[in-house]
Every structure is written in C-alpha cells, then in structure tokens.
JSON list of C-alpha atoms in Angstrom, two decimals:
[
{"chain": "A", "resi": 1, "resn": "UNK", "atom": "CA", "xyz": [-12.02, -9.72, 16.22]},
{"chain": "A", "resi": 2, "resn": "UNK", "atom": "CA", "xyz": [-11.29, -7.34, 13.48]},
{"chain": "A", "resi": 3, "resn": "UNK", "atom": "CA", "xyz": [-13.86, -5.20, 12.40]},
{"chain": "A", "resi": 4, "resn": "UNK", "atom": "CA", "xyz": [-11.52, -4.02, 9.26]},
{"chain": "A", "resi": 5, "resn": "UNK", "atom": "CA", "xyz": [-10.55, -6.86, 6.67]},
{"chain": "A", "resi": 6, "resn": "UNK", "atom": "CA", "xyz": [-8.02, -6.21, 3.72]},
{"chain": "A", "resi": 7, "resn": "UNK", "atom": "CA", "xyz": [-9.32, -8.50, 1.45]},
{"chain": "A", "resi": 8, "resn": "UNK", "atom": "CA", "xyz": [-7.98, -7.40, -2.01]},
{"chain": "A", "resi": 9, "resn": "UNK", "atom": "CA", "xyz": [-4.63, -5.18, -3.10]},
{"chain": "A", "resi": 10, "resn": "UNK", "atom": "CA", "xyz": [-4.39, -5.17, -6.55]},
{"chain": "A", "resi": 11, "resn": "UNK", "atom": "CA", "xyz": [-1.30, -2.88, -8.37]},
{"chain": "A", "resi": 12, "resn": "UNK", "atom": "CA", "xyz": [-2.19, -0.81, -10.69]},
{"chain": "A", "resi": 13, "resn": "UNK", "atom": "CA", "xyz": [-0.13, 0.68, -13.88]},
{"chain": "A", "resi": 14, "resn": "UNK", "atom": "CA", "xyz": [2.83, -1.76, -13.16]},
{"chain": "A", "resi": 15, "resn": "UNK", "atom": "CA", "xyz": [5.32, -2.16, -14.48]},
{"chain": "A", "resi": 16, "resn": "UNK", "atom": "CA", "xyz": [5.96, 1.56, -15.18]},
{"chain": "A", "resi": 17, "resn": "UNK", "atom": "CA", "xyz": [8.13, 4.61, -14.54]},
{"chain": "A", "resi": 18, "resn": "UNK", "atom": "CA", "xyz": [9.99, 5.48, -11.74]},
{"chain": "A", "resi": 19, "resn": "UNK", "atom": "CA", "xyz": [8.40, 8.90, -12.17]},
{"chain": "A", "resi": 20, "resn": "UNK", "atom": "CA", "xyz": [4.81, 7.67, -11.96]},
{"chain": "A", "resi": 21, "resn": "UNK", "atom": "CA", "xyz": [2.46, 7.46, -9.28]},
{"chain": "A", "resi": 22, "resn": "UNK", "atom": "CA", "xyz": [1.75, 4.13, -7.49]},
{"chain": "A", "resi": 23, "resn": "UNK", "atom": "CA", "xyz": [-1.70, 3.10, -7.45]},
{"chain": "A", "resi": 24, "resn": "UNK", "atom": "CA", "xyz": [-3.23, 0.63, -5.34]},
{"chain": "A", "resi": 25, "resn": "UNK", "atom": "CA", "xyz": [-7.10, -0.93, -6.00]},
{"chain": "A", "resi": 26, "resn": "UNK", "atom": "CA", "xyz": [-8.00, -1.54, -2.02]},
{"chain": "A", "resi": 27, "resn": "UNK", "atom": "CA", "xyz": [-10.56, -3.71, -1.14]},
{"chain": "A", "resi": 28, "resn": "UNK", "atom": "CA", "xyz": [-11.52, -4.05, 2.40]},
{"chain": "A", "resi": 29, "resn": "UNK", "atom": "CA", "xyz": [-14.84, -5.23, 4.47]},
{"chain": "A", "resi": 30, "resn": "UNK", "atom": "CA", "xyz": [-16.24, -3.47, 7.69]},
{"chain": "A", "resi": 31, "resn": "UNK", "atom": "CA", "xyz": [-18.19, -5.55, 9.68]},
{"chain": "A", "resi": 32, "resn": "UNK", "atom": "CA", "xyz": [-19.31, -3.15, 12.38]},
{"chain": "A", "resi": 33, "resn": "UNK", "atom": "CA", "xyz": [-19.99, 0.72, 12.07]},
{"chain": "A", "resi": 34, "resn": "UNK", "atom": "CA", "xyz": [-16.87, 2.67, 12.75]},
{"chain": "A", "resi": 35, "resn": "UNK", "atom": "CA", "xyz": [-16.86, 5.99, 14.75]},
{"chain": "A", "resi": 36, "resn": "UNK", "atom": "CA", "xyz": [-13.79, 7.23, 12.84]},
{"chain": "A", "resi": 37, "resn": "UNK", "atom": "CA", "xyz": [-12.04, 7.11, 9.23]},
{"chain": "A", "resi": 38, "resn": "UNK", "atom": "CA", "xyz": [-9.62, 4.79, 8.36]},
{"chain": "A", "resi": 39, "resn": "UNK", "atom": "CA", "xyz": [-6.59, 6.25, 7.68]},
{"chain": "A", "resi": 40, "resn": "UNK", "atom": "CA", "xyz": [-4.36, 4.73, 4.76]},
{"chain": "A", "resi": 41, "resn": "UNK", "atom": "CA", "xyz": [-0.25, 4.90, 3.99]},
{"chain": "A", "resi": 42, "resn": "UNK", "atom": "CA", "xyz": [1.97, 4.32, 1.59]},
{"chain": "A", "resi": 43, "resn": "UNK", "atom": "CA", "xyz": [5.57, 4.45, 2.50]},
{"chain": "A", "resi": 44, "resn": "UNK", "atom": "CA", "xyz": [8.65, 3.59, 0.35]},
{"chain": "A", "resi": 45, "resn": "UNK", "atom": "CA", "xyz": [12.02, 2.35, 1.97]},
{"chain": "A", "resi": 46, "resn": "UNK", "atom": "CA", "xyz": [14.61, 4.88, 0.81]},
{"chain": "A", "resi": 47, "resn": "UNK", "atom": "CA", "xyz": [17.51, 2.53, 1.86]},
{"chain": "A", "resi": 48, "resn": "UNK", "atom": "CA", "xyz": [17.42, -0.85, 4.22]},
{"chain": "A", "resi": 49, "resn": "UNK", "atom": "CA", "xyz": [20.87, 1.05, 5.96]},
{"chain": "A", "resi": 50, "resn": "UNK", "atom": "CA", "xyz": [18.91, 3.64, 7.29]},
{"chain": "A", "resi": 51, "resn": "UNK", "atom": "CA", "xyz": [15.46, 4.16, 8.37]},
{"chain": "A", "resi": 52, "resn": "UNK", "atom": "CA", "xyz": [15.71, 7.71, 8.09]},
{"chain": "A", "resi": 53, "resn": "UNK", "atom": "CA", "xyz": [15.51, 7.82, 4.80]},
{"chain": "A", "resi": 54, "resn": "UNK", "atom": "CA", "xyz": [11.96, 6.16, 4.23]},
{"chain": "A", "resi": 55, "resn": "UNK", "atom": "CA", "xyz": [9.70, 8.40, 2.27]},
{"chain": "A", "resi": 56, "resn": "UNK", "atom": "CA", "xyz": [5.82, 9.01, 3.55]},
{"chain": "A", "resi": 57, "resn": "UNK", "atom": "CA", "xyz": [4.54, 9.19, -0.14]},
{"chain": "A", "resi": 58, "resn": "UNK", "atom": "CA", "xyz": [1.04, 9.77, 0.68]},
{"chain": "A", "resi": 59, "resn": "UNK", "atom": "CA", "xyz": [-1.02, 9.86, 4.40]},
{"chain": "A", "resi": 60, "resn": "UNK", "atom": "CA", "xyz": [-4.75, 9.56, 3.51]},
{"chain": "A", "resi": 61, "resn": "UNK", "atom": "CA", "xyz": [-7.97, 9.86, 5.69]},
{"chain": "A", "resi": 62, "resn": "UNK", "atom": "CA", "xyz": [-11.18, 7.84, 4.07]},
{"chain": "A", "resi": 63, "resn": "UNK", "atom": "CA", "xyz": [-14.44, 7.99, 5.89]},
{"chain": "A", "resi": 64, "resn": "UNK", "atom": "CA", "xyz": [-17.20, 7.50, 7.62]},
{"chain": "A", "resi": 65, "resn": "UNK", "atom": "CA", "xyz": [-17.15, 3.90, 6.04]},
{"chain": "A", "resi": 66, "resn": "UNK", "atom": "CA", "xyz": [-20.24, 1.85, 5.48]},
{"chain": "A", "resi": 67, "resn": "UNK", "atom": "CA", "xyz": [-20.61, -1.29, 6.67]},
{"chain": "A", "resi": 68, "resn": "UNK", "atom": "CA", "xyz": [-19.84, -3.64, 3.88]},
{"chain": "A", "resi": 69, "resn": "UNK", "atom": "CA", "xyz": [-17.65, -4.17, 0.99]},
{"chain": "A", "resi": 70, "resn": "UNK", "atom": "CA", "xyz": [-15.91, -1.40, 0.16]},
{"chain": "A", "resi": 71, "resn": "UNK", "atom": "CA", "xyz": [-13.10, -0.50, -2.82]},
{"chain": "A", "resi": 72, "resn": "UNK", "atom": "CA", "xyz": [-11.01, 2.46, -3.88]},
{"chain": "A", "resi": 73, "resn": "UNK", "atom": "CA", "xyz": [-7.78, 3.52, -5.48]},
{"chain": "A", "resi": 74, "resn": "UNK", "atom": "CA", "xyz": [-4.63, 5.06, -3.25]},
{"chain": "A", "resi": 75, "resn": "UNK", "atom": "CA", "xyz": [-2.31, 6.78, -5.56]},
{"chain": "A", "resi": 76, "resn": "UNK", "atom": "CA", "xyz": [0.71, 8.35, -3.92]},
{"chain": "A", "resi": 77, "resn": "UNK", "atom": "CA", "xyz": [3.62, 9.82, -5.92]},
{"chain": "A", "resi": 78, "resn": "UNK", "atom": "CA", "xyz": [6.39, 8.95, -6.72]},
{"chain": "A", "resi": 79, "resn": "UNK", "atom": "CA", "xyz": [9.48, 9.00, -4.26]},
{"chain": "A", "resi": 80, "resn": "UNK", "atom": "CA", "xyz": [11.79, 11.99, -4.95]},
{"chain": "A", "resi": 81, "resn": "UNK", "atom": "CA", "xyz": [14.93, 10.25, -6.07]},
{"chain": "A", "resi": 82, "resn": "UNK", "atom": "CA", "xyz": [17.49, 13.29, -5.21]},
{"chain": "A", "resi": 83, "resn": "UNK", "atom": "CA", "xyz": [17.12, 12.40, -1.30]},
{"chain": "A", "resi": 84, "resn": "UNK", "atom": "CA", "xyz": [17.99, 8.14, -1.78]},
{"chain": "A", "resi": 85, "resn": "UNK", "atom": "CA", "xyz": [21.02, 7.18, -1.96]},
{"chain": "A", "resi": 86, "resn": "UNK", "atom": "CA", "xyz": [22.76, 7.05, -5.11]},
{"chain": "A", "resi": 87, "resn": "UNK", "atom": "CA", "xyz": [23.90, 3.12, -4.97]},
{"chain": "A", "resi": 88, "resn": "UNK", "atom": "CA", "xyz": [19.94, 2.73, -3.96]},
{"chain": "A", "resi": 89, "resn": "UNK", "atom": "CA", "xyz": [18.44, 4.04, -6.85]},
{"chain": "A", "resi": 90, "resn": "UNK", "atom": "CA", "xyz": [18.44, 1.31, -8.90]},
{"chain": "A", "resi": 91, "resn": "UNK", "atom": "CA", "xyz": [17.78, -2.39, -7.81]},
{"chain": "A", "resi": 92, "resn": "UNK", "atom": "CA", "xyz": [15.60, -3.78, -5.05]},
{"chain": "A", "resi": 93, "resn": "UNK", "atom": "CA", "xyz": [13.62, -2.43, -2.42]},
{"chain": "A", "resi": 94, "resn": "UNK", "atom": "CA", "xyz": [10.29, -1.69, -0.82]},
{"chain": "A", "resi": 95, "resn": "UNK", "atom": "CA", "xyz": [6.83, -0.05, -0.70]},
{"chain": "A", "resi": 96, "resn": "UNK", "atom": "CA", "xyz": [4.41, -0.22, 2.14]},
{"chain": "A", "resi": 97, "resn": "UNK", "atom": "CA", "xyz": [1.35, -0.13, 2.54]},
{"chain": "A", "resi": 98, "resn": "UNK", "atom": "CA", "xyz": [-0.63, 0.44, 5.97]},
{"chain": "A", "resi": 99, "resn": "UNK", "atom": "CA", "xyz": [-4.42, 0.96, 7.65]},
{"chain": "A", "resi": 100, "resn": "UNK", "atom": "CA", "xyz": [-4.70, 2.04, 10.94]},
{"chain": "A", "resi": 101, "resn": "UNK", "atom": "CA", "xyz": [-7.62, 3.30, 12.77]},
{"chain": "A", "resi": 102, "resn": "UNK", "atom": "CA", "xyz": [-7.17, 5.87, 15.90]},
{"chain": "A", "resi": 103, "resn": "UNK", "atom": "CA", "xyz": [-3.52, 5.79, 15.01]},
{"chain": "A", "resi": 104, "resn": "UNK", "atom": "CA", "xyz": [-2.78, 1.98, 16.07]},
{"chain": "A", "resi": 105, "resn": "UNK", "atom": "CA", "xyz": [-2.18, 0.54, 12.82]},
{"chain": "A", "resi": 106, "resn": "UNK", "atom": "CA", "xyz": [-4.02, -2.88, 12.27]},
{"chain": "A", "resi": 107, "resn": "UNK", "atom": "CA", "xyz": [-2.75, -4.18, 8.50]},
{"chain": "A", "resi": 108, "resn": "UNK", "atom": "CA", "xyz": [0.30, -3.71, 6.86]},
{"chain": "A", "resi": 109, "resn": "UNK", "atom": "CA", "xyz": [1.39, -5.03, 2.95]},
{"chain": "A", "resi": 110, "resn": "UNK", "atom": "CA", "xyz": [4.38, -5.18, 1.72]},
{"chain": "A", "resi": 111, "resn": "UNK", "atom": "CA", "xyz": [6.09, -5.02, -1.75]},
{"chain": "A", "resi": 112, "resn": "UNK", "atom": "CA", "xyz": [9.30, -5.74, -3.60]},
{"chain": "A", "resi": 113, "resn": "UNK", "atom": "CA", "xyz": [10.14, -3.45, -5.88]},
{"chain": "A", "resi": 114, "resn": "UNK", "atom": "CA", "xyz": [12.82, -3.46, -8.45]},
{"chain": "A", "resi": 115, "resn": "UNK", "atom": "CA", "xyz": [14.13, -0.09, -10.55]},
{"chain": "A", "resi": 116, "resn": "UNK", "atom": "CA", "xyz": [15.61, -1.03, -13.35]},
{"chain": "A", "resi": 117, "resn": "UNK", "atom": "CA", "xyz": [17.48, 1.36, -16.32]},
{"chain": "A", "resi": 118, "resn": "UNK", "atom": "CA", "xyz": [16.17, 0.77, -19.37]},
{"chain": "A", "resi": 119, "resn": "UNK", "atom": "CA", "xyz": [19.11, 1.60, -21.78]},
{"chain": "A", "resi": 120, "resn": "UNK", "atom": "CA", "xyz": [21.74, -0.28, -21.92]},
{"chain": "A", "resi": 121, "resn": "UNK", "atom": "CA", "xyz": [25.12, -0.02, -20.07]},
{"chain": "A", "resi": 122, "resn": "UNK", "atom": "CA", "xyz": [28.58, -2.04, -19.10]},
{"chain": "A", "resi": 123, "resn": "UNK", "atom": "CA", "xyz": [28.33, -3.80, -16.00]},
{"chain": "A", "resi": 124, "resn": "UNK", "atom": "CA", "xyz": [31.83, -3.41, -15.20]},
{"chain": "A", "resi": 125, "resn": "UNK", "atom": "CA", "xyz": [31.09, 1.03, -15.02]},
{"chain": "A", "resi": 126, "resn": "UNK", "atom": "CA", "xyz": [27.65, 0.93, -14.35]},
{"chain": "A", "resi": 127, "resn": "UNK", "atom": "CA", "xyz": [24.54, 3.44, -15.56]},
{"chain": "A", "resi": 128, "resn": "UNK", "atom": "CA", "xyz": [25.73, 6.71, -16.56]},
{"chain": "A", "resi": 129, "resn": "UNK", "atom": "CA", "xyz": [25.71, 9.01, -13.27]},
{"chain": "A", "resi": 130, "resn": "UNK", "atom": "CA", "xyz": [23.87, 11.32, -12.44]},
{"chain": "A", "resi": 131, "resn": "UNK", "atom": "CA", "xyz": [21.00, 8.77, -14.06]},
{"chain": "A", "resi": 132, "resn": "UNK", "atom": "CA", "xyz": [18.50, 9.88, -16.24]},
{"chain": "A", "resi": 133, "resn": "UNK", "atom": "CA", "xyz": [15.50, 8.66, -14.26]},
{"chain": "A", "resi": 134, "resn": "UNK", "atom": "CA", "xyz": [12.78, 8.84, -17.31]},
{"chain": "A", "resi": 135, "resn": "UNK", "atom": "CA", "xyz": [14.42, 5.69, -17.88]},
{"chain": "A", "resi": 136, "resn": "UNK", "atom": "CA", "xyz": [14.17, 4.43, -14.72]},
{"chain": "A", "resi": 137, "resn": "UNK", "atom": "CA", "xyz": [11.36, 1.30, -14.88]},
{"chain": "A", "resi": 138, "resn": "UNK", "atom": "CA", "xyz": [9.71, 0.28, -11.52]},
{"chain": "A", "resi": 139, "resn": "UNK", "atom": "CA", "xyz": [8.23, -3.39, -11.47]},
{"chain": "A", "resi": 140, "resn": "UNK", "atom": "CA", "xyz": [6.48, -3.98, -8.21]},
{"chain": "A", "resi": 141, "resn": "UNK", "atom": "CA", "xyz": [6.63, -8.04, -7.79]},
{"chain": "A", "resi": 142, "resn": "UNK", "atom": "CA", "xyz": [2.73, -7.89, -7.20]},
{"chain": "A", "resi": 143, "resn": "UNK", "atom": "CA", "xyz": [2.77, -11.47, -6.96]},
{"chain": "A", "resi": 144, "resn": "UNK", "atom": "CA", "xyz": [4.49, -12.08, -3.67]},
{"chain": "A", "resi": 145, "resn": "UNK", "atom": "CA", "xyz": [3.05, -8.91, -1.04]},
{"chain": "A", "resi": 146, "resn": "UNK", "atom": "CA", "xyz": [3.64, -9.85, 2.55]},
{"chain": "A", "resi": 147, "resn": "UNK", "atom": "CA", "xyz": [0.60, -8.92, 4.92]},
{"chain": "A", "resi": 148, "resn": "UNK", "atom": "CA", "xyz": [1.10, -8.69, 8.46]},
{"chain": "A", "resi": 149, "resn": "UNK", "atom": "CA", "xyz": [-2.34, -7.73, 10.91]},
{"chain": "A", "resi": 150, "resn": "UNK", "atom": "CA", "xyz": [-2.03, -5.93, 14.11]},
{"chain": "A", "resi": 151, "resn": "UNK", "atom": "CA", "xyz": [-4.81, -6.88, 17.00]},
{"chain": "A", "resi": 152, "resn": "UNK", "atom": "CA", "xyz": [-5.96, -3.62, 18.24]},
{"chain": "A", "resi": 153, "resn": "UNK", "atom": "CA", "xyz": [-8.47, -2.12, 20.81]},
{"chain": "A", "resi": 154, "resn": "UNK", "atom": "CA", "xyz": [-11.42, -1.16, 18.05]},
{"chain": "A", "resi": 155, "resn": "UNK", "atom": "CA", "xyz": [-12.74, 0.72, 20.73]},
{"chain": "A", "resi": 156, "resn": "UNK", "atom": "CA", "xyz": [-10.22, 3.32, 21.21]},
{"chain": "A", "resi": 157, "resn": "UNK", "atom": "CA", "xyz": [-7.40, 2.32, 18.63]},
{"chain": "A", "resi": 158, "resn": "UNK", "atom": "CA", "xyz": [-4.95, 1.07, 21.20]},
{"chain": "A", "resi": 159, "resn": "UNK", "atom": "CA", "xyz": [-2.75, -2.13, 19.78]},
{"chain": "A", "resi": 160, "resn": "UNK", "atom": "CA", "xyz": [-3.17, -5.28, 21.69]},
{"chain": "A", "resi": 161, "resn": "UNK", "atom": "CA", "xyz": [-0.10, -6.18, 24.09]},
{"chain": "A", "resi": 162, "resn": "UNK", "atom": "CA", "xyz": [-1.10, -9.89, 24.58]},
{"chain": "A", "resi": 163, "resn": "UNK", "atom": "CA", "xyz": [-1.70, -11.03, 21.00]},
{"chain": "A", "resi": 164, "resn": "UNK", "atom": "CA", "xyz": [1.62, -11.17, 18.30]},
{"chain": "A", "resi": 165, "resn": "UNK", "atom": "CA", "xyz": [0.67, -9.72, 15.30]},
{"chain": "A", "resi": 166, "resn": "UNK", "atom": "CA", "xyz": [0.12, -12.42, 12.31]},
{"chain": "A", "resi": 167, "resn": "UNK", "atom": "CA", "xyz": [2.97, -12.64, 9.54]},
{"chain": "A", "resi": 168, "resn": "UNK", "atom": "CA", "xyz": [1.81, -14.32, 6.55]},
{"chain": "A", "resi": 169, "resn": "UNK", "atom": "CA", "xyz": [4.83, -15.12, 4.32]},
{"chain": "A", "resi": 170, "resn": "UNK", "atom": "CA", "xyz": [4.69, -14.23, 0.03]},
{"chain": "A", "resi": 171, "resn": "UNK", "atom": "CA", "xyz": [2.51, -17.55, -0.76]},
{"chain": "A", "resi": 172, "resn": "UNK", "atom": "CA", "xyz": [0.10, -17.61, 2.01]},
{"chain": "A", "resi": 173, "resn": "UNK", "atom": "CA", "xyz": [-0.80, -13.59, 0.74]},
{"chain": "A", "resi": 174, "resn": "UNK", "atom": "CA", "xyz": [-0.87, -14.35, -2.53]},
{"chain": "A", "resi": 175, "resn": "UNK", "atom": "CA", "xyz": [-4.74, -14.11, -1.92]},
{"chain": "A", "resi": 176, "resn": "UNK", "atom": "CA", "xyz": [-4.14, -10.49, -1.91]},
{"chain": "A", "resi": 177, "resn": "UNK", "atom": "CA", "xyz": [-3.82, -10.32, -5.54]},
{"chain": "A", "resi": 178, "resn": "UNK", "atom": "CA", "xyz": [-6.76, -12.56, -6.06]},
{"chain": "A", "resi": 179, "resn": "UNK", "atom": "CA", "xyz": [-10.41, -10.95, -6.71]},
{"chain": "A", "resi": 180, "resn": "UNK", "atom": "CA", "xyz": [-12.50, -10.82, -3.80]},
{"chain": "A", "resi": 181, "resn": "UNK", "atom": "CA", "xyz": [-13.82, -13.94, -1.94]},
{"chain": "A", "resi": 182, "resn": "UNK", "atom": "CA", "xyz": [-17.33, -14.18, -1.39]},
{"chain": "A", "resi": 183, "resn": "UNK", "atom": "CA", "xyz": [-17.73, -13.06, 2.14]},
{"chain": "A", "resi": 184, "resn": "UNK", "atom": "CA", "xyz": [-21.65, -14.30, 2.79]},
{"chain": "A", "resi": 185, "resn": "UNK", "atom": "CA", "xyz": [-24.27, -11.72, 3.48]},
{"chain": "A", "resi": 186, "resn": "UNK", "atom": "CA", "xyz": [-24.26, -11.76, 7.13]},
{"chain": "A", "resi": 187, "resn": "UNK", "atom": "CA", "xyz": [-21.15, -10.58, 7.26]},
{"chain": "A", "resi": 188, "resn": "UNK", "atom": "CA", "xyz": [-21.67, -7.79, 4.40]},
{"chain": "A", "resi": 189, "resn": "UNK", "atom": "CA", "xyz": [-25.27, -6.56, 3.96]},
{"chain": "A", "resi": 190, "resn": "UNK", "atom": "CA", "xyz": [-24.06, -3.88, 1.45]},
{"chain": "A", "resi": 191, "resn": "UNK", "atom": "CA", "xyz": [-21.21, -3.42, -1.33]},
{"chain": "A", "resi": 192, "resn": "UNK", "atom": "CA", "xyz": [-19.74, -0.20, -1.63]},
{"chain": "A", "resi": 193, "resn": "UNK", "atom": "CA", "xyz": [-17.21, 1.72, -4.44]},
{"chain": "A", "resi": 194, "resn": "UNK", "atom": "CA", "xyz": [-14.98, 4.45, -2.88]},
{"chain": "A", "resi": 195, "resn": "UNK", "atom": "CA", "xyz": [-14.42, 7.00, -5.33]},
{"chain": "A", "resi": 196, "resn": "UNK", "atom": "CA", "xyz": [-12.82, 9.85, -3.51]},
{"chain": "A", "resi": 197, "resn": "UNK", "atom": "CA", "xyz": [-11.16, 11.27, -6.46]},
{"chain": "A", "resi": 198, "resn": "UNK", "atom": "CA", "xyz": [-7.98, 13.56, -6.30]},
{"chain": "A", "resi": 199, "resn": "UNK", "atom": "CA", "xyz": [-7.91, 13.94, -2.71]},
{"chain": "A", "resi": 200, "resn": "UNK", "atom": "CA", "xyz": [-8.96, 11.22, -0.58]},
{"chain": "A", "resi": 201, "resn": "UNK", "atom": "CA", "xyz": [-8.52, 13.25, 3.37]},
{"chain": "A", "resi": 202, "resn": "UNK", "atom": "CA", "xyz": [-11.88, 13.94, 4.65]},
{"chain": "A", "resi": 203, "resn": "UNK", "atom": "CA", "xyz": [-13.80, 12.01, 2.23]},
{"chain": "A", "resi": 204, "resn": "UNK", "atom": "CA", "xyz": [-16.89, 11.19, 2.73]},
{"chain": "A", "resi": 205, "resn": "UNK", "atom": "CA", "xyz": [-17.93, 8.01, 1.18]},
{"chain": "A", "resi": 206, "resn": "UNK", "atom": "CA", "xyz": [-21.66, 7.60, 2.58]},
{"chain": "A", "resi": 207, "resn": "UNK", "atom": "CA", "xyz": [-24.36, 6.80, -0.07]},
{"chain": "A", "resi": 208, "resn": "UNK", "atom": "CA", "xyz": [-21.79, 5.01, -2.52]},
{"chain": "A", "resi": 209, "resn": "UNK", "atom": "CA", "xyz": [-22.59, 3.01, -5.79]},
{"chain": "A", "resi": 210, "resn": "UNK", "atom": "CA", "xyz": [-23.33, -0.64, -5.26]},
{"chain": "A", "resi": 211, "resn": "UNK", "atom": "CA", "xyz": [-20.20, -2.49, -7.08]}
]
C-alpha cells in the first residue's frame, strides 16, 4: 500500500510564455507518518532523440509531512532554450513531474506541451532564426497528464521488483485535473496547506493552516 497519494495536479498560469516559470498546485494525502521528506521534480524533455538533453528544472525537498491532506505550489523555471535543439524549440514535447521518497520514485505525471510563435510567419521558411523567444507561447495540454505509480519499500525507499508499476493512459488521469475527492476521515484526520514560499528544500511544513 501507498502511504503517498497524488490526488490533484492542477497547472497553473497556462497558457503562457516560454520564459515563465511552470507552476504546479500539488495535492497529495499521507496516510501514515513519514520519517523523511518527500522530494519533488520537475523535468522537461529537451529532445525525444536524445535523453541527454532533458533539463532538471527544479529538485525540491518538502517535509516532515503531516498526516493528511496536504497542498502546495512547485514552480520551476523555465528551460534554458540555448542548450535544445534548434528544430525542438518550437512544437511538441514534454514536462515531468515526479515524487519519490528515499530516492525510489513512487509517482510520476506527465505533460504535453506545445511552444508555439506567436507572430506570424511562411510555412514554407519557417520562424525567423535565431527566434525571438518572448514570443514563444507554451500551452501545457493540462487536460490529458499521464500518471504512472511506482510500488516501493516505504520502509527504506527501495522500488518493488515483483509488482509493474501502474500506467494510467490521458482519460483514466483526467482525475488529476479534477478538485480533490473526498477521501473519508479515517483515512485523513487533518487537512493541511503547504506554503513553503520561494524555496521549498528543507521546508518544514508542521503546524500548517487547515485548507
């Protein structure tokens, strides 16, 4: 059994400028106490040729966690655009999203996203080069995010090696968009807003607002 649940991912400030920071409204429930923070990802696919290239936008630690409902806001920055590709710039790609917990990462969500320029150009020569990227839009198809959970050892962090991990396609994690179920009161004896501010590593988020 889990003792982390993603249950809401909502994208904030979207559509927007490539230059602008994503922002991500998490909310999650912990079931048990935890003996260690959470730590949270967000990772944006440079170019689906090469790995390599995939940009760490922001690594954050959040914790100790109550037991409960619990929300905050990731922001990472923006990818720098001088290191992808040229012919990768523009059109579709990814961002990631990913909890783990004693480095064996238990939920990742993923999202489309599509740069687009903004002025004008002929099809047949393409945007200007180099592009002007304040008028570079980024629309993240916050609709259709693809969550896959890992089993892991909540004891020490170790992934499971006899259980797959669970793939739910774009309709079945649509609920990740949706506000937060009722989870019952067994389950969550206490509701909890993470407000970590600027810089979310070593945050404490004991004694927290009731949402």
């Amino acid at each position: 059994m889990s003792l982390v649940n993603v249950v809401g991912m909502v994208v904030l400030d979207n559509p927007t400028s490539f230059q602008n920071p994503f922002q991500f409204e998490i909310t999650f429930e912990c079931l048990q106490p935890l003996s260690d923070d959470i730590e949270w990802k967000v990772t944006y696919v440079g170019s689906a040729e090469d790995s390599s290239l995939d940009q760490v936008l922001d690594e954050v630690m959040v914790g100790p966690v109550p037991v409960g409902t619990n929300k905050f806001v990731l922001q990472a920055d923006a990818p720098d655009h001088t290191v992808i590709p040229p012919e990768d710039v523009l059109g579709v790609t990814v961002v990631l999203v990913t909890a783990s917990y004693k480095d064996a990462e238990f939920c990742r969500v993923g999202y489309y996203v599509n740069n687009e320029y903004s002025d004008p150009y002929d099809p047949e020569t393409g945007p200007p080069s180099p592009l002007d990227m304040t008028k570079v839009t980024r629309q993240i198809l916050a609709d259709k995010p693809r969550v896959t959970r890992f089993p892991i050892d909540w004891t020490n962090g170790a992934q499971g090696a006899s259980t797959n991990p669970t793939d739910l396609d774009m309709n079945e994690s649509e609920a990740m968009q949706s506000p937060v179920p009722s989870l019952g009161a067994a389950s969550t004896p206490s509701d909890n807003d993470i407000t970590p501010g600027n810089n979310f590593e070593g945050v404490d988020v004991t004694g927290m607002d009731t949402l």
